[in-house]
Each structure stands twice: as structure tokens, then as C-alpha cells.
mmCIF file of C-alpha atoms in Angstrom:
data_model
loop_
_atom_site.group_PDB
_atom_site.id
_atom_site.type_symbol
_atom_site.label_atom_id
_atom_site.label_comp_id
_atom_site.label_asym_id
_atom_site.label_seq_id
_atom_site.Cartn_x
_atom_site.Cartn_y
_atom_site.Cartn_z
ATOM 1 C CA UNK A 20 -36.063 -34.480 15.363
ATOM 2 C CA UNK A 21 -37.292 -31.867 17.790
ATOM 3 C CA UNK A 22 -38.517 -28.435 16.706
ATOM 4 C CA UNK A 23 -35.506 -26.793 18.390
ATOM 5 C CA UNK A 24 -33.081 -29.008 16.464
ATOM 6 C CA UNK A 25 -34.884 -28.292 13.192
ATOM 7 C CA UNK A 26 -34.771 -24.534 13.811
ATOM 8 C CA UNK A 27 -31.076 -24.702 14.713
ATOM 9 C CA UNK A 28 -30.348 -26.694 11.557
ATOM 10 C CA UNK A 29 -32.267 -24.238 9.338
ATOM 11 C CA UNK A 30 -30.458 -21.274 10.935
ATOM 12 C CA UNK A 31 -27.124 -22.998 10.359
ATOM 13 C CA UNK A 32 -27.917 -23.834 6.730
ATOM 14 C CA UNK A 33 -28.882 -20.203 6.076
ATOM 15 C CA UNK A 34 -26.253 -18.471 8.246
ATOM 16 C CA UNK A 35 -23.096 -20.223 6.998
ATOM 17 C CA UNK A 36 -23.606 -19.442 3.280
ATOM 18 C CA UNK A 37 -24.687 -15.904 4.188
ATOM 19 C CA UNK A 38 -21.501 -15.345 6.206
ATOM 20 C CA UNK A 39 -19.342 -16.754 3.384
ATOM 21 C CA UNK A 40 -21.091 -14.465 0.899
ATOM 22 C CA UNK A 41 -20.560 -11.412 3.127
ATOM 23 C CA UNK A 42 -16.850 -12.262 3.527
ATOM 24 C CA UNK A 43 -16.509 -12.690 -0.240
ATOM 25 C CA UNK A 44 -18.199 -9.303 -0.843
ATOM 26 C CA UNK A 45 -15.854 -7.643 1.645
ATOM 27 C CA UNK A 46 -12.798 -9.155 -0.079
ATOM 28 C CA UNK A 47 -14.111 -8.092 -3.526
ATOM 29 C CA UNK A 48 -14.847 -4.576 -2.253
ATOM 30 C CA UNK A 49 -11.314 -4.267 -0.851
ATOM 31 C CA UNK A 50 -9.928 -5.535 -4.162
ATOM 32 C CA UNK A 51 -11.900 -2.892 -6.081
ATOM 33 C CA UNK A 52 -10.857 -0.075 -3.700
ATOM 34 C CA UNK A 53 -7.221 -1.076 -4.164
ATOM 35 C CA UNK A 54 -7.362 -1.442 -7.957
ATOM 36 C CA UNK A 55 -4.628 1.190 -8.297
ATOM 37 C CA UNK A 56 -2.051 -1.090 -6.610
ATOM 38 C CA UNK A 57 0.290 -2.242 -9.397
ATOM 39 C CA UNK A 58 1.556 -5.793 -9.782
ATOM 40 C CA UNK A 59 4.968 -6.487 -8.248
ATOM 41 C CA UNK A 60 7.780 -6.491 -10.813
ATOM 42 C CA UNK A 61 9.170 -9.727 -12.235
ATOM 43 C CA UNK A 62 12.318 -11.235 -10.753
ATOM 44 C CA UNK A 63 15.267 -10.150 -12.896
ATOM 45 C CA UNK A 64 17.063 -12.847 -14.846
ATOM 46 C CA UNK A 65 20.255 -13.914 -13.184
ATOM 47 C CA UNK A 66 19.155 -12.844 -9.697
ATOM 48 C CA UNK A 67 21.704 -14.075 -7.191
ATOM 49 C CA UNK A 68 20.790 -14.542 -3.527
ATOM 50 C CA UNK A 69 24.350 -13.724 -2.514
ATOM 51 C CA UNK A 70 23.466 -12.177 0.870
ATOM 52 C CA UNK A 71 20.928 -14.699 2.199
ATOM 53 C CA UNK A 72 20.535 -17.913 0.201
ATOM 54 C CA UNK A 73 17.216 -18.907 1.724
ATOM 55 C CA UNK A 74 15.352 -18.534 5.000
ATOM 56 C CA UNK A 75 12.074 -20.449 5.300
ATOM 57 C CA UNK A 76 9.024 -19.041 6.939
ATOM 58 C CA UNK A 77 5.457 -17.829 6.458
ATOM 59 C CA UNK A 78 4.437 -14.879 4.321
ATOM 60 C CA UNK A 79 1.851 -13.255 6.585
ATOM 61 C CA UNK A 80 0.473 -10.471 4.361
ATOM 62 C CA UNK A 81 1.104 -7.040 2.911
ATOM 63 C CA UNK A 82 -0.637 -3.966 4.267
ATOM 64 C CA UNK A 83 -0.597 -0.300 3.404
ATOM 65 C CA UNK A 84 2.439 1.149 5.215
ATOM 66 C CA UNK A 85 1.576 2.401 8.672
ATOM 67 C CA UNK A 86 -1.936 0.933 8.483
ATOM 68 C CA UNK A 87 -1.522 -2.505 10.023
ATOM 69 C CA UNK A 88 -5.168 -3.459 9.537
ATOM 70 C CA UNK A 89 -5.447 -2.457 5.860
ATOM 71 C CA UNK A 90 -4.563 -5.696 4.043
ATOM 72 C CA UNK A 91 -3.615 -5.283 0.375
ATOM 73 C CA UNK A 92 -5.395 -7.924 -1.702
ATOM 74 C CA UNK A 93 -4.673 -7.291 -5.411
ATOM 75 C CA UNK A 94 -2.118 -9.569 -7.083
ATOM 76 C CA UNK A 95 -2.312 -12.053 -4.199
ATOM 77 C CA UNK A 96 -0.411 -9.750 -1.836
ATOM 78 C CA UNK A 97 -2.895 -10.481 0.949
ATOM 79 C CA UNK A 98 -2.673 -14.264 0.676
ATOM 80 C CA UNK A 99 -0.703 -15.991 3.456
ATOM 81 C CA UNK A 100 1.612 -18.756 2.282
ATOM 82 C CA UNK A 101 4.808 -20.640 2.962
ATOM 83 C CA UNK A 102 7.800 -18.590 1.829
ATOM 84 C CA UNK A 103 11.529 -18.766 1.257
ATOM 85 C CA UNK A 104 13.229 -15.382 1.677
ATOM 86 C CA UNK A 105 16.234 -14.799 -0.566
ATOM 87 C CA UNK A 106 18.275 -11.596 -0.382
ATOM 88 C CA UNK A 107 20.765 -10.413 -2.960
ATOM 89 C CA UNK A 108 22.368 -7.097 -3.834
ATOM 90 C CA UNK A 109 19.592 -6.524 -6.404
ATOM 91 C CA UNK A 110 16.763 -6.942 -3.880
ATOM 92 C CA UNK A 111 14.609 -9.355 -1.913
ATOM 93 C CA UNK A 112 12.776 -12.322 -3.386
ATOM 94 C CA UNK A 113 9.873 -13.812 -1.457
ATOM 95 C CA UNK A 114 9.351 -17.220 -3.093
ATOM 96 C CA UNK A 115 5.845 -18.228 -2.081
ATOM 97 C CA UNK A 116 4.376 -21.702 -2.301
ATOM 98 C CA UNK A 117 0.855 -21.690 -3.702
ATOM 99 C CA UNK A 118 0.918 -17.948 -4.441
ATOM 100 C CA UNK A 119 2.708 -15.529 -6.744
ATOM 101 C CA UNK A 120 6.303 -14.707 -5.796
ATOM 102 C CA UNK A 121 7.008 -11.162 -4.638
ATOM 103 C CA UNK A 122 10.110 -9.361 -5.922
ATOM 104 C CA UNK A 123 11.222 -6.217 -4.085
ATOM 105 C CA UNK A 124 14.006 -4.381 -5.945
ATOM 106 C CA UNK A 125 16.686 -2.897 -3.686
ATOM 107 C CA UNK A 126 15.870 0.584 -5.021
ATOM 108 C CA UNK A 127 12.281 0.225 -3.743
ATOM 109 C CA UNK A 128 13.202 -0.966 -0.242
ATOM 110 C CA UNK A 129 12.622 1.716 2.371
ATOM 111 C CA UNK A 130 13.467 -0.245 5.500
ATOM 112 C CA UNK A 131 13.029 -3.332 7.600
ATOM 113 C CA UNK A 132 12.194 -3.958 11.221
ATOM 114 C CA UNK A 133 10.975 -6.628 13.561
ATOM 115 C CA UNK A 134 7.738 -6.291 15.458
ATOM 116 C CA UNK A 135 5.201 -8.317 17.333
ATOM 117 C CA UNK A 136 2.345 -8.527 14.870
ATOM 118 C CA UNK A 137 0.558 -7.504 11.709
ATOM 119 C CA UNK A 138 -3.166 -7.846 10.817
ATOM 120 C CA UNK A 139 -4.352 -10.841 12.740
ATOM 121 C CA UNK A 140 -0.939 -12.458 13.212
ATOM 122 C CA UNK A 141 0.554 -11.815 16.636
ATOM 123 C CA UNK A 142 3.740 -13.622 17.583
ATOM 124 C CA UNK A 143 6.362 -13.450 20.290
ATOM 125 C CA UNK A 144 8.161 -10.151 20.809
ATOM 126 C CA UNK A 145 10.009 -9.159 17.651
ATOM 127 C CA UNK A 146 8.979 -12.363 15.906
ATOM 128 C CA UNK A 147 7.775 -10.812 12.661
ATOM 129 C CA UNK A 148 10.099 -9.350 10.022
ATOM 130 C CA UNK A 149 8.431 -6.405 8.269
ATOM 131 C CA UNK A 150 9.748 -4.988 4.999
ATOM 132 C CA UNK A 151 8.646 -1.477 4.039
ATOM 133 C CA UNK A 152 8.823 -0.884 0.306
ATOM 134 C CA UNK A 153 7.406 1.069 -2.609
ATOM 135 C CA UNK A 154 5.239 -0.576 -5.229
ATOM 136 C CA UNK A 155 4.600 2.161 -7.764
ATOM 137 C CA UNK A 156 2.988 5.031 -5.843
ATOM 138 C CA UNK A 157 1.915 2.784 -2.958
ATOM 139 C CA UNK A 158 4.041 2.116 0.122
ATOM 140 C CA UNK A 159 3.600 -1.336 1.669
ATOM 141 C CA UNK A 160 4.554 -3.201 4.815
ATOM 142 C CA UNK A 161 5.076 -6.903 4.133
ATOM 143 C CA UNK A 162 5.249 -9.275 7.095
ATOM 144 C CA UNK A 163 7.210 -12.517 7.157
ATOM 145 C CA UNK A 164 7.440 -14.911 10.090
ATOM 146 C CA UNK A 165 10.742 -16.764 9.749
ATOM 147 C CA UNK A 166 10.687 -20.379 10.853
ATOM 148 C CA UNK A 167 14.046 -20.253 12.633
ATOM 149 C CA UNK A 168 14.869 -17.446 15.015
ATOM 150 C CA UNK A 169 18.534 -17.768 13.991
ATOM 151 C CA UNK A 170 17.589 -16.573 10.467
ATOM 152 C CA UNK A 171 16.022 -13.326 11.662
ATOM 153 C CA UNK A 172 19.232 -11.337 12.329
ATOM 154 C CA UNK A 173 21.021 -12.266 9.064
ATOM 155 C CA UNK A 174 17.941 -11.476 6.958
ATOM 156 C CA UNK A 175 17.302 -8.219 8.815
ATOM 157 C CA UNK A 176 20.975 -7.190 8.500
ATOM 158 C CA UNK A 177 21.040 -8.011 4.770
ATOM 159 C CA UNK A 178 17.844 -6.075 4.037
ATOM 160 C CA UNK A 179 18.773 -3.043 6.131
ATOM 161 C CA UNK A 180 22.183 -3.102 4.455
ATOM 162 C CA UNK A 181 20.427 -2.688 1.101
ATOM 163 C CA UNK A 182 18.536 0.361 2.409
ATOM 164 C CA UNK A 183 21.520 1.941 4.137
ATOM 165 C CA UNK A 184 19.725 2.060 7.490
ATOM 166 C CA UNK A 185 21.250 0.755 10.703
ATOM 167 C CA UNK A 186 20.136 -2.701 11.775
ATOM 168 C CA UNK A 187 17.601 -2.278 14.592
#
């Protein structure tokens, strides 16, 4: 092995763990700064998805409302995952695979819109459904990329109907 290859290998062996450690510290620091973010409420017994039975997609993340680069990490809210969106008169259920489900009561919904992107996820024009909601004293934007474009309008209409706003 040449000296250049040995140096490159040593740099790689040192740099990769160092980068992982720095990323972990950043995630932990964000978690500590956001310790006041409460856990989402539990899904009420008897919840009925009578408005939208289920639209599959990807849960992108939750951010502080209006701050599209400020990912919220406590309680797994920053973890991307596969999702099934269910909407009923009582609220919105985001059933996540491999992560904790997120229940948004209708009373806590502030609005919904479609937009192009949210923290590192940029999609086609109006390809991301964003729910704005209250979680305790914190206001969040939660992004969901629905798998089928045909699901976007019904989900958006159902959610905006719960908030009383006009469908964008």
C-alpha cells in the first residue's frame, strides 16, 4: 500500500466517526433545546376516519411553524417515515410505520396548505401537504408527501373543513 493510500485510509477512519459524533451531538442539542415540546396526545378511543379513510404517503417532518428549517425532534416528530393519513371529524391521525403515530385533534388544527418543500424535502409544485397545528404552547408545521396526487385534494379539503378555512 502506498503512503498516499495509507494516509487516505487513516483520514477516512478518523473522519467518518467524527462526523457521525458531530451529527449525534447536534441532534441531542436540538432535542435539549426543544425539551418544552409536549408529547402529542393519544388517539381517542373510537376514532372514526369518516372523512378520509386512508391516504398513503411519507411523513416528512415537523418544524416550528413558520421556521421551515427548525426541525422538531422530541417525541420522534422529526423522524421521516411511511404514513397513512386518516381524517375524521375529531381530527387527523398520522399512522406512521416505524415511528410513533401523531394525533392532531380538530380543535388544535390551525390550517392546511400545499407547498413545494420543507426542511430538505423539495418536491414538485404543491406536492407537500402541510398541517399547521398547536401542540401545547408550540405551533408546528407537519409535512406529508402523499403517494397519489389524487389523494391530495380530498385530504386538503377534509382538513381545511375541520379548521373552517377555505380550501386553497
